Short mmCIF file of C-alpha atoms and ligand atoms in Angstrom, two decimals:
data_model
loop_
_atom_site.label_atom_id
_atom_site.label_comp_id
_atom_site.label_asym_id
_atom_site.label_seq_id
_atom_site.Cartn_x
_atom_site.Cartn_y
_atom_site.Cartn_z
CA UNK B 66 2.68 -1.34 -26.33
CA UNK B 67 2.54 -1.95 -22.46
CA UNK B 68 3.14 0.64 -20.04
CA UNK B 69 3.04 -1.57 -17.06
CA UNK B 70 6.87 -1.65 -16.37
CA UNK B 71 7.51 0.45 -13.17
CA UNK B 72 6.22 -0.19 -9.50
CA UNK B 73 3.20 -2.44 -9.85
CA UNK B 74 0.02 -1.46 -7.84
CA UNK B 75 -2.22 -4.10 -6.18
CA UNK B 76 -5.63 -2.31 -5.82
CA UNK B 77 -7.44 -5.40 -4.60
CA UNK B 78 -9.45 -5.33 -1.27
CA UNK B 79 -6.78 -7.14 0.32
CA UNK B 80 -3.69 -8.10 0.41
CA UNK B 81 -3.21 -4.24 0.34
CA UNK B 82 0.08 -2.36 -0.64
CA UNK B 83 2.91 -3.12 1.67
CA UNK B 84 4.97 -0.19 2.80
CA UNK B 85 8.59 -0.08 2.40
CA UNK B 86 9.23 0.55 5.96
CA UNK B 87 7.32 -2.74 6.71
CA UNK B 88 9.27 -4.66 4.11
CA UNK B 89 12.50 -3.25 5.44
CA UNK B 90 11.67 -4.07 9.06
CA UNK B 91 11.10 -7.78 7.88
CA UNK B 92 14.44 -7.85 6.30
CA UNK B 93 16.39 -9.03 9.29
CA UNK B 94 18.17 -12.32 10.64
CA UNK B 95 16.32 -14.74 12.56
CA UNK B 96 15.85 -13.71 16.21
CA UNK B 97 15.88 -15.70 19.30
CA UNK B 98 12.36 -16.91 19.66
CA UNK B 99 12.50 -17.50 23.43
CA UNK B 100 14.15 -14.35 25.18
CA UNK B 101 15.48 -10.99 24.35
CA UNK B 102 14.08 -8.45 21.97
CA UNK B 103 11.20 -10.72 20.89
CA UNK B 104 9.55 -10.32 24.33
CA UNK B 105 9.74 -6.56 24.32
CA UNK B 106 8.45 -6.53 20.85
CA UNK B 107 5.45 -8.52 21.53
CA UNK B 108 4.84 -6.63 24.98
CA UNK B 109 4.64 -3.40 22.68
CA UNK B 110 2.42 -4.72 19.96
CA UNK B 111 -0.41 -5.78 22.13
CA UNK B 112 -1.30 -2.30 23.45
CA UNK B 113 -0.97 -0.67 20.17
CA UNK B 114 -3.15 -3.31 18.46
CA UNK B 115 -5.78 -2.27 20.99
CA UNK B 116 -5.47 1.21 20.34
CA UNK B 117 -6.27 0.31 16.58
CA UNK B 118 -9.51 -1.53 17.71
CA UNK B 119 -10.23 1.06 20.52
CA UNK B 120 -10.62 -1.42 23.14
CA UNK B 121 -9.36 -2.01 26.58
CA UNK B 122 -10.26 -5.64 26.24
CA UNK B 123 -7.73 -8.46 25.07
CA UNK B 124 -6.26 -9.36 21.86
CA UNK B 125 -5.00 -12.77 20.84
CA UNK B 126 -2.64 -13.06 17.72
CA UNK B 127 -2.90 -16.00 15.43
CA UNK B 128 -0.51 -17.18 12.77
CA UNK B 129 -3.19 -17.47 10.17
CA UNK B 130 -5.29 -15.67 7.60
CA UNK B 131 -8.73 -14.19 8.24
CA UNK B 132 -10.50 -17.63 8.15
CA UNK B 133 -8.19 -18.51 11.11
CA UNK B 134 -9.85 -15.53 13.09
CA UNK B 135 -13.10 -16.65 12.14
CA UNK B 136 -12.41 -20.33 13.50
CA UNK B 137 -10.67 -18.88 16.39
CA UNK B 138 -13.22 -16.75 17.83
CA UNK B 139 -15.98 -19.37 17.10
CA UNK B 140 -13.87 -22.40 18.82
CA UNK B 141 -13.31 -20.24 21.92
CA UNK B 142 -17.02 -19.32 22.31
CA UNK B 143 -19.30 -22.05 21.15
CA UNK B 144 -19.98 -25.64 21.36
CA UNK B 145 -21.75 -28.03 18.92
CA UNK B 146 -25.42 -27.24 18.84
CA UNK B 147 -25.04 -23.44 19.91
CA UNK B 148 -27.19 -21.19 17.80
CA UNK B 149 -25.82 -17.91 16.29
CA UNK B 150 -27.57 -15.13 14.31
CA UNK B 151 -25.98 -14.02 11.19
CA UNK B 152 -27.29 -10.98 9.32
CA UNK B 153 -25.76 -11.20 5.86
CA UNK B 154 -24.95 -8.42 3.41
CA UNK B 155 -22.81 -9.95 0.72
CA UNK B 156 -20.47 -12.68 0.87
CA UNK B 157 -18.54 -12.78 3.90
CA UNK B 158 -21.35 -13.34 6.56
CA UNK B 159 -21.85 -16.68 4.70
CA UNK B 160 -18.19 -17.63 4.95
CA UNK B 161 -18.30 -17.14 8.67
CA UNK B 162 -21.59 -18.95 8.92
CA UNK B 163 -19.90 -21.86 6.89
CA UNK B 164 -17.19 -21.90 9.39
CA UNK B 165 -19.57 -22.06 12.34
CA UNK B 166 -21.29 -25.29 10.47
CA UNK B 167 -18.03 -27.06 10.23
CA UNK B 168 -17.81 -26.62 14.10
CA UNK B 169 -21.23 -27.97 14.44
CA UNK B 170 -22.60 -24.52 15.56
CA UNK B 171 -26.18 -23.75 14.04
CA UNK B 172 -26.23 -20.41 12.20
CA UNK B 173 -29.46 -18.80 11.53
CA UNK B 174 -28.59 -16.74 8.41
CA UNK B 175 -30.83 -13.39 7.90
CA UNK B 176 -30.28 -12.37 4.33
CA UNK B 177 -30.43 -8.78 3.43
CA UNK B 178 -29.09 -9.00 -0.28
CA UNK B 179 -26.16 -7.19 -1.73
CA UNK B 180 -27.62 -3.82 -1.93
CA UNK B 181 -28.78 -3.01 1.60
CA UNK B 182 -27.32 -2.79 5.03
CA UNK B 183 -28.38 -4.65 8.05
CA UNK B 184 -32.08 -3.85 9.32
CA UNK B 185 -31.42 -3.56 12.86
CA UNK B 186 -35.20 -3.63 13.72
CA UNK B 187 -35.44 -7.17 12.03
CA UNK B 188 -32.68 -8.35 14.21
CA UNK B 189 -34.36 -6.93 17.32
CA UNK B 190 -37.63 -8.78 16.41
CA UNK B 191 -35.84 -12.02 16.16
CA UNK B 192 -33.85 -11.48 19.41
CA UNK B 193 -37.14 -10.35 21.16
CA UNK B 194 -38.65 -13.56 19.94
CA UNK B 195 -35.90 -15.65 21.41
CA UNK B 196 -37.21 -15.57 25.07
CA UNK B 197 -35.30 -18.70 26.00
CA UNK B 198 -31.97 -17.00 24.76
CA UNK B 199 -30.97 -19.61 22.85
CA UNK B 200 -28.94 -17.35 20.35
CA UNK B 201 -25.47 -16.96 21.67
CA UNK B 202 -24.24 -14.24 19.24
CA UNK B 203 -25.03 -11.99 16.61
CA UNK B 204 -22.18 -12.15 14.03
CA UNK B 205 -21.82 -9.59 11.10
CA UNK B 206 -19.56 -8.17 8.78
CA UNK B 207 -18.54 -4.41 9.52
CA UNK B 208 -17.59 -4.09 5.87
CA UNK B 209 -18.64 -6.87 3.42
CA UNK B 210 -15.93 -6.83 0.99
CA UNK B 211 -17.83 -8.33 -1.89
CA UNK B 212 -20.68 -5.83 -1.82
CA UNK B 213 -18.68 -2.89 -0.09
CA UNK B 214 -21.60 -2.48 2.38
CA UNK B 215 -20.67 -1.02 5.54
CA UNK B 216 -22.80 -1.88 8.72
CA UNK B 217 -23.02 0.47 11.44
CA UNK B 218 -22.52 -1.75 14.49
CA UNK B 219 -24.31 0.82 16.83
CA UNK B 220 -27.79 -0.05 15.78
CA UNK B 221 -27.07 -3.54 16.31
CA UNK B 222 -25.90 -3.02 19.85
CA UNK B 223 -29.14 -0.90 20.44
CA UNK B 224 -31.19 -3.88 19.05
CA UNK B 225 -29.50 -6.44 21.65
CA UNK B 226 -29.89 -3.88 24.41
CA UNK B 227 -33.84 -3.03 23.45
CA UNK B 228 -34.63 -6.70 23.28
CA UNK B 229 -32.55 -7.18 26.63
CA UNK B 230 -30.89 -10.25 25.01
CA UNK B 231 -27.45 -11.28 26.46
CA UNK B 232 -26.04 -12.57 23.08
CA UNK B 233 -22.60 -11.42 21.99
CA UNK B 234 -22.19 -8.79 19.28
CA UNK B 235 -19.29 -10.01 17.02
CA UNK B 236 -17.87 -8.00 14.15
CA UNK B 237 -15.88 -9.17 11.22
CA UNK B 238 -13.52 -6.03 10.76
CA UNK B 239 -10.98 -7.81 8.49
CA UNK B 240 -11.71 -5.27 5.49
CA UNK B 241 -12.63 -2.18 7.72
CA UNK B 242 -10.03 -2.13 10.55
CA UNK B 243 -7.81 0.79 10.26
CA UNK B 244 -9.68 1.99 7.35
CA UNK B 245 -13.18 2.79 8.51
CA UNK B 246 -13.97 4.33 11.90
CA UNK B 247 -14.56 1.84 14.75
CA UNK B 248 -14.72 2.04 18.37
CA UNK B 249 -14.93 -1.61 19.84
CA UNK B 250 -15.77 -0.51 23.51
CA UNK B 251 -17.63 2.45 22.89
CA UNK B 252 -19.70 0.94 20.14
CA UNK B 253 -20.72 -2.23 22.28
CA UNK B 254 -18.92 -4.79 20.29
CA UNK B 255 -17.71 -8.05 22.26
CA UNK B 256 -15.61 -9.62 19.74
CA UNK B 257 -13.85 -8.06 16.82
CA UNK B 258 -11.54 -9.82 14.39
CA UNK B 259 -9.37 -8.70 11.75
CA UNK B 260 -6.43 -9.71 9.63
CA UNK B 261 -2.77 -8.13 9.10
CA UNK B 262 -3.00 -7.80 5.22
CA UNK B 263 -5.67 -5.24 4.68
CA UNK B 264 -5.98 -1.81 6.72
CA UNK B 265 -2.99 -3.16 8.80
CA UNK B 266 -0.59 -3.22 5.65
CA UNK B 267 1.44 -6.35 6.56
CA UNK B 268 1.58 -9.37 4.43
CA UNK B 269 -0.98 -11.96 5.01
CA UNK B 270 -0.40 -14.54 7.79
CA UNK B 271 -1.43 -12.79 10.95
CA UNK B 272 -4.90 -12.42 12.50
CA UNK B 273 -6.40 -11.11 15.47
CA UNK B 274 -9.23 -11.50 17.89
CA UNK B 275 -10.07 -8.85 20.28
CA UNK B 276 -12.55 -9.70 23.06
CA UNK B 277 -14.02 -8.19 26.35
CA UNK B 278 -14.94 -9.79 29.73
CA UNK B 279 -18.50 -10.77 28.27
CA UNK B 280 -16.81 -12.94 25.75
CA UNK B 281 -14.38 -14.38 28.37
CA UNK B 282 -17.15 -15.54 30.67
CA UNK B 283 -18.72 -17.51 27.57
CA UNK B 284 -15.12 -18.93 26.80
CA UNK B 285 -14.70 -19.82 30.50
CA UNK B 286 -18.08 -21.83 30.43
CA UNK B 287 -17.36 -23.59 27.24
CA UNK B 288 -16.56 -27.13 28.10
CA UNK B 289 -13.89 -27.59 25.41
CA UNK B 290 -11.76 -25.50 23.30
CA UNK B 291 -9.33 -26.63 20.58
CA UNK B 292 -5.89 -26.24 22.04
CA UNK B 293 -4.56 -24.34 19.29
CA UNK B 294 -7.36 -21.81 19.00
CA UNK B 295 -7.70 -21.24 22.74
CA UNK B 296 -7.19 -17.67 23.32
CA UNK B 297 -6.26 -18.02 26.99
CA UNK B 298 -2.50 -18.63 26.54
CA UNK B 299 -2.57 -16.36 23.77
CA UNK B 300 -3.37 -13.57 26.26
CA UNK B 301 -1.91 -14.80 29.73
CA UNK B 302 1.15 -16.73 28.77
CA UNK B 303 4.15 -15.42 30.49
CA UNK B 304 6.60 -16.92 27.66
CA UNK B 305 6.26 -15.91 24.14
CA UNK B 306 6.68 -19.38 22.82
CA UNK B 307 3.26 -20.25 24.60
CA UNK B 308 1.72 -17.05 23.89
CA UNK B 309 1.91 -18.14 20.12
CA UNK B 310 1.22 -21.61 20.73
CA UNK B 311 4.68 -22.47 19.33
CA UNK B 312 7.11 -20.62 17.46
CA UNK B 313 6.29 -16.98 17.03
CA UNK B 314 5.57 -15.35 13.59
CA UNK B 315 8.99 -13.45 14.03
CA UNK B 316 9.17 -11.45 10.78
CA UNK B 317 5.38 -10.71 10.43
CA UNK B 318 5.80 -9.30 14.13
CA UNK B 319 8.59 -6.97 12.78
CA UNK B 320 6.50 -5.89 9.91
CA UNK B 321 3.42 -5.29 12.28
CA UNK B 322 5.72 -3.09 14.60
CA UNK B 323 6.45 -0.87 11.73
CA UNK B 324 2.79 -0.87 10.47
CA UNK B 325 1.67 0.14 14.05
CA UNK B 326 4.39 3.01 14.16
CA UNK B 327 3.03 4.15 10.85
CA UNK B 328 -0.69 4.03 12.03
CA UNK B 329 -0.20 5.64 15.35
CA UNK B 330 2.33 8.26 14.04
CA UNK B 331 -0.35 9.26 11.71
CA UNK B 332 -3.00 9.16 14.26
CA UNK B 333 -6.20 6.81 13.82
CA UNK B 334 -8.52 9.86 13.43
CA UNK B 335 -6.21 10.88 10.59
CA UNK B 336 -6.00 7.24 9.11
CA UNK B 337 -9.77 7.21 9.14
CA UNK B 338 -10.51 10.62 7.57
CA UNK B 339 -7.83 9.82 4.90
CA UNK B 340 -9.59 6.65 4.03
CA UNK B 341 -12.94 8.65 3.94
CA UNK B 342 -11.33 11.35 1.72
CA UNK B 343 -9.67 8.84 -0.83
CA UNK B 344 -12.84 7.13 -0.97
CA UNK B 345 -14.67 10.16 -2.08
CA UNK B 346 -11.92 10.56 -4.71
CA UNK B 347 -12.83 7.17 -6.13
CA UNK B 348 -16.66 7.78 -5.90
CA UNK B 349 -16.37 11.07 -7.53
CA UNK B 350 -14.69 9.42 -10.50
CA UNK B 351 -17.17 6.44 -10.45
CA UNK B 352 -20.35 8.61 -10.28
CA UNK B 353 -19.23 10.51 -13.23
CA UNK B 354 -18.68 7.09 -15.21
CA UNK B 355 -21.98 6.06 -14.09
CA UNK B 356 -23.65 8.91 -15.67
CA UNK B 357 -23.50 7.45 -19.29
CA UNK B 358 -23.25 3.82 -20.23
CA UNK B 359 -23.28 0.55 -18.35
CA UNK B 360 -21.06 1.38 -15.26
CA UNK B 361 -22.74 1.38 -11.98
CA UNK B 362 -21.63 1.53 -8.49
CA UNK B 363 -23.34 -1.22 -6.33
CA UNK B 364 -24.39 1.18 -3.76
CA UNK B 365 -26.02 4.23 -4.98
CA UNK B 366 -26.15 5.78 -1.31
CA UNK B 367 -22.70 7.07 -0.09
CA UNK B 368 -23.52 6.49 3.41
CA UNK B 369 -23.78 2.85 2.84
CA UNK B 370 -20.42 2.44 1.32
CA UNK B 371 -17.01 1.25 2.83
CA UNK B 372 -14.25 3.59 2.73
CA UNK B 373 -11.87 0.51 1.93
CA UNK B 374 -13.40 -1.05 -1.03
CA UNK B 375 -15.74 0.01 -3.90
CA UNK B 376 -17.73 -2.49 -5.80
CA UNK B 377 -18.97 -1.80 -9.35
CA UNK B 378 -20.65 -3.35 -12.34
CA UNK B 379 -19.69 -2.57 -15.93
CA UNK B 380 -21.74 -4.93 -18.06
CA UNK B 381 -21.21 -8.67 -18.61
CA UNK B 382 -17.74 -9.53 -19.67
CA UNK B 383 -16.49 -6.03 -19.20
CA UNK B 384 -15.21 -6.34 -15.60
CA UNK B 385 -12.90 -9.11 -16.42
CA UNK B 386 -11.69 -7.25 -19.51
CA UNK B 387 -10.88 -4.13 -17.82
CA UNK B 388 -9.10 -5.83 -15.04
CA UNK B 389 -7.10 -7.66 -17.64
CA UNK B 390 -6.41 -4.44 -19.45
CA UNK B 391 -5.25 -2.36 -16.45
CA UNK B 392 -2.85 -5.27 -15.30
CA UNK B 393 -1.41 -5.83 -18.68
CA UNK B 394 -1.23 -2.33 -19.90
CA UNK B 395 -0.71 -0.29 -16.84
CA UNK B 396 0.66 -2.20 -13.88
CA UNK B 397 -2.63 -1.83 -12.02
CA UNK B 398 -4.30 -4.85 -10.74
CA UNK B 399 -7.98 -4.54 -9.76
CA UNK B 400 -10.15 -6.71 -7.74
CA UNK B 401 -12.50 -9.34 -9.22
CA UNK B 402 -16.36 -9.19 -8.52
CA UNK B 403 -17.27 -11.39 -5.73
CA UNK B 404 -20.69 -12.79 -4.89
CA UNK B 405 -22.24 -10.74 -7.55
CA UNK B 406 -23.19 -13.30 -9.96
CA UNK B 407 -26.68 -12.89 -11.60
CA UNK B 408 -28.58 -14.92 -14.09
CA UNK B 409 -27.43 -12.96 -17.10
CA UNK B 410 -23.92 -13.00 -15.77
CA UNK B 411 -23.38 -16.39 -14.06
CA UNK B 412 -19.76 -15.90 -13.49
CA UNK B 413 -19.80 -12.32 -12.38
CA UNK B 414 -17.56 -11.12 -15.38
CA UNK B 415 -19.32 -7.81 -15.42
CA UNK B 416 -18.00 -6.69 -11.91
CA UNK B 417 -14.86 -5.52 -10.42
CA UNK B 418 -13.72 -3.89 -7.09
CA UNK B 419 -11.35 -1.04 -6.48
CA UNK B 420 -9.64 -1.71 -3.35
CA UNK B 421 -8.65 1.46 -1.36
CA UNK B 422 -7.47 0.37 1.85
CA UNK B 423 -4.15 0.90 3.78
CA UNK B 424 -0.95 2.34 2.54
CA UNK B 425 -2.27 4.72 -0.11
CA UNK B 426 -2.42 8.45 -0.80
CA UNK B 427 -3.85 10.82 -3.25
CA UNK B 428 -1.41 10.27 -6.16
CA UNK B 429 -1.97 6.36 -5.93
CA UNK B 430 -5.83 6.79 -6.03
CA UNK B 431 -5.64 9.48 -8.80
CA UNK B 432 -3.34 7.09 -10.64
CA UNK B 433 -5.92 4.22 -10.15
CA UNK B 434 -8.74 6.11 -11.46
CA UNK B 435 -6.72 7.57 -14.39
CA UNK B 436 -5.72 4.15 -15.46
CA UNK B 437 -9.33 2.86 -15.15
CA UNK B 438 -10.61 5.97 -17.32
CA UNK B 439 -7.98 4.70 -19.89
CA UNK B 440 -9.01 1.16 -19.92
CA UNK B 441 -12.56 2.40 -20.29
CA UNK B 442 -11.50 4.29 -23.40
CA UNK B 443 -9.33 1.62 -24.95
CA UNK B 444 -11.88 -1.07 -24.53
CA UNK B 445 -14.65 1.20 -25.78
CA UNK B 446 -16.90 0.85 -22.84
CA UNK B 447 -19.41 3.79 -22.74
CA UNK B 448 -18.78 5.87 -19.77
CA UNK B 449 -19.56 9.37 -18.53
CA UNK B 450 -16.89 12.15 -19.27
CA UNK B 451 -15.04 14.17 -16.74
CA UNK B 452 -14.38 11.68 -14.05
CA UNK B 453 -10.68 12.59 -13.57
CA UNK B 454 -11.50 16.27 -13.06
CA UNK B 455 -14.17 15.35 -10.50
CA UNK B 456 -11.66 13.17 -8.74
CA UNK B 457 -8.92 15.73 -8.67
CA UNK B 458 -11.41 18.32 -7.31
CA UNK B 459 -11.73 16.17 -4.17
CA UNK B 460 -7.88 16.07 -3.94
CA UNK B 461 -7.75 19.88 -4.46
CA UNK B 462 -10.25 20.65 -1.89
CA UNK B 463 -10.48 18.00 0.60
CA UNK B 464 -13.39 18.99 2.75
CA UNK B 465 -13.28 18.18 6.38
CA UNK B 466 -15.32 14.91 5.59
CA UNK B 467 -16.78 13.01 8.56
CA UNK B 468 -15.49 9.55 8.84
C1 PLP G 115 -10.60 -10.82 3.40
C2 PLP G 115 -11.92 -10.92 4.30
C3 PLP G 115 -11.80 -12.14 4.85
C4 PLP G 115 -11.15 -13.41 4.55
O1 PLP G 115 -9.83 -13.11 5.02
P1 PLP G 115 -8.55 -14.11 4.60
O2 PLP G 115 -7.49 -13.64 5.05
O3 PLP G 115 -8.82 -14.25 3.10
O4 PLP G 115 -8.89 -15.46 5.16
C5 PLP G 115 -12.91 -12.42 5.60
N1 PLP G 115 -13.73 -11.35 6.07
C6 PLP G 115 -13.96 -9.87 5.29
C7 PLP G 115 -14.75 -9.04 5.69
C8 PLP G 115 -12.80 -9.98 4.44
O5 PLP G 115 -12.54 -8.95 3.94
#
């Protein structure tokens, strides 16, 4: 008998759960796209987005998913033949590198595997050796959504500074923004990108490129920029129509307005602390499960883990079975393993991911770990006992966690 009827819960690492307030804000007739409320709507959204990224720089808004933001940032800054350095800690840096290749940019990938963060010392060595300053940027994933590794941008900024290297520091914050603490300006990040459908709680379809004056200089020196991706009209145009390179994404903007109100109403510090605490609820359960049986967190060191997504292995075939079980029997959709294939598990069926980003609270996370516990029992996957008690303890006594 299935117990899935009721409100479904999408706990994949994006798209995330959409708040009712966001959906309701989108339920409106079509507005005038040239004048009137749309103008003030956009004027209000821009500074509130910058408050999420913690930047005084610019933000360009694109009608695109995260891949679009990847390409937009690259298209503005680089020309064919330009070199970029890409430290990789999972799947997503490779995705960005591939977009670069498509534009004739030459990426140098530095591979750190799926279990260790970027070693800034190695990046510094490579930068110091590049005395001709051919490397135009260091591009990395703040959180790699496949491995769930969180890379601290600060040591990378320090590496650039120590090497006296002018390359830009560019962060893919698609999985992390509005989940993990991030201060674009204070941490010395020159370009940051994100999408609407993860921490920002809006349906997929908008993405954002934040950039500072150093990035603007590189853009100005670029001999040719695709008209559509060009961020200049998207930050300087007076008319909303030009600002979006055509018709604006009206209803996504309505949703985004509601989401920004929710985030700033709660306060970014509280949003980060909530994610940090709810991540600990998930980890408490996962760490207990992993005490016996096959279940393993991809990262044993809590300090390396994202607060938005947790990647796990549970034995060949079991990840796939567990995801099917929780969806069919309990209305909980978990994320599939990504980029974790091994020789003995070429299709990565032994892995799964729990998305815990965006619009979620204690009862949702406790519900998710409770359903996973039920799935492990139903499928007779050996696991450590007492996971729910441990998870509840975090909720009962949420320490003031450092985010
Ligand atoms: C989700 C994600 C992407 C891709 O975003 P799409 O909207 O699917 O194109 C890129 N990078 C990271 C880190 C992500 O989490």
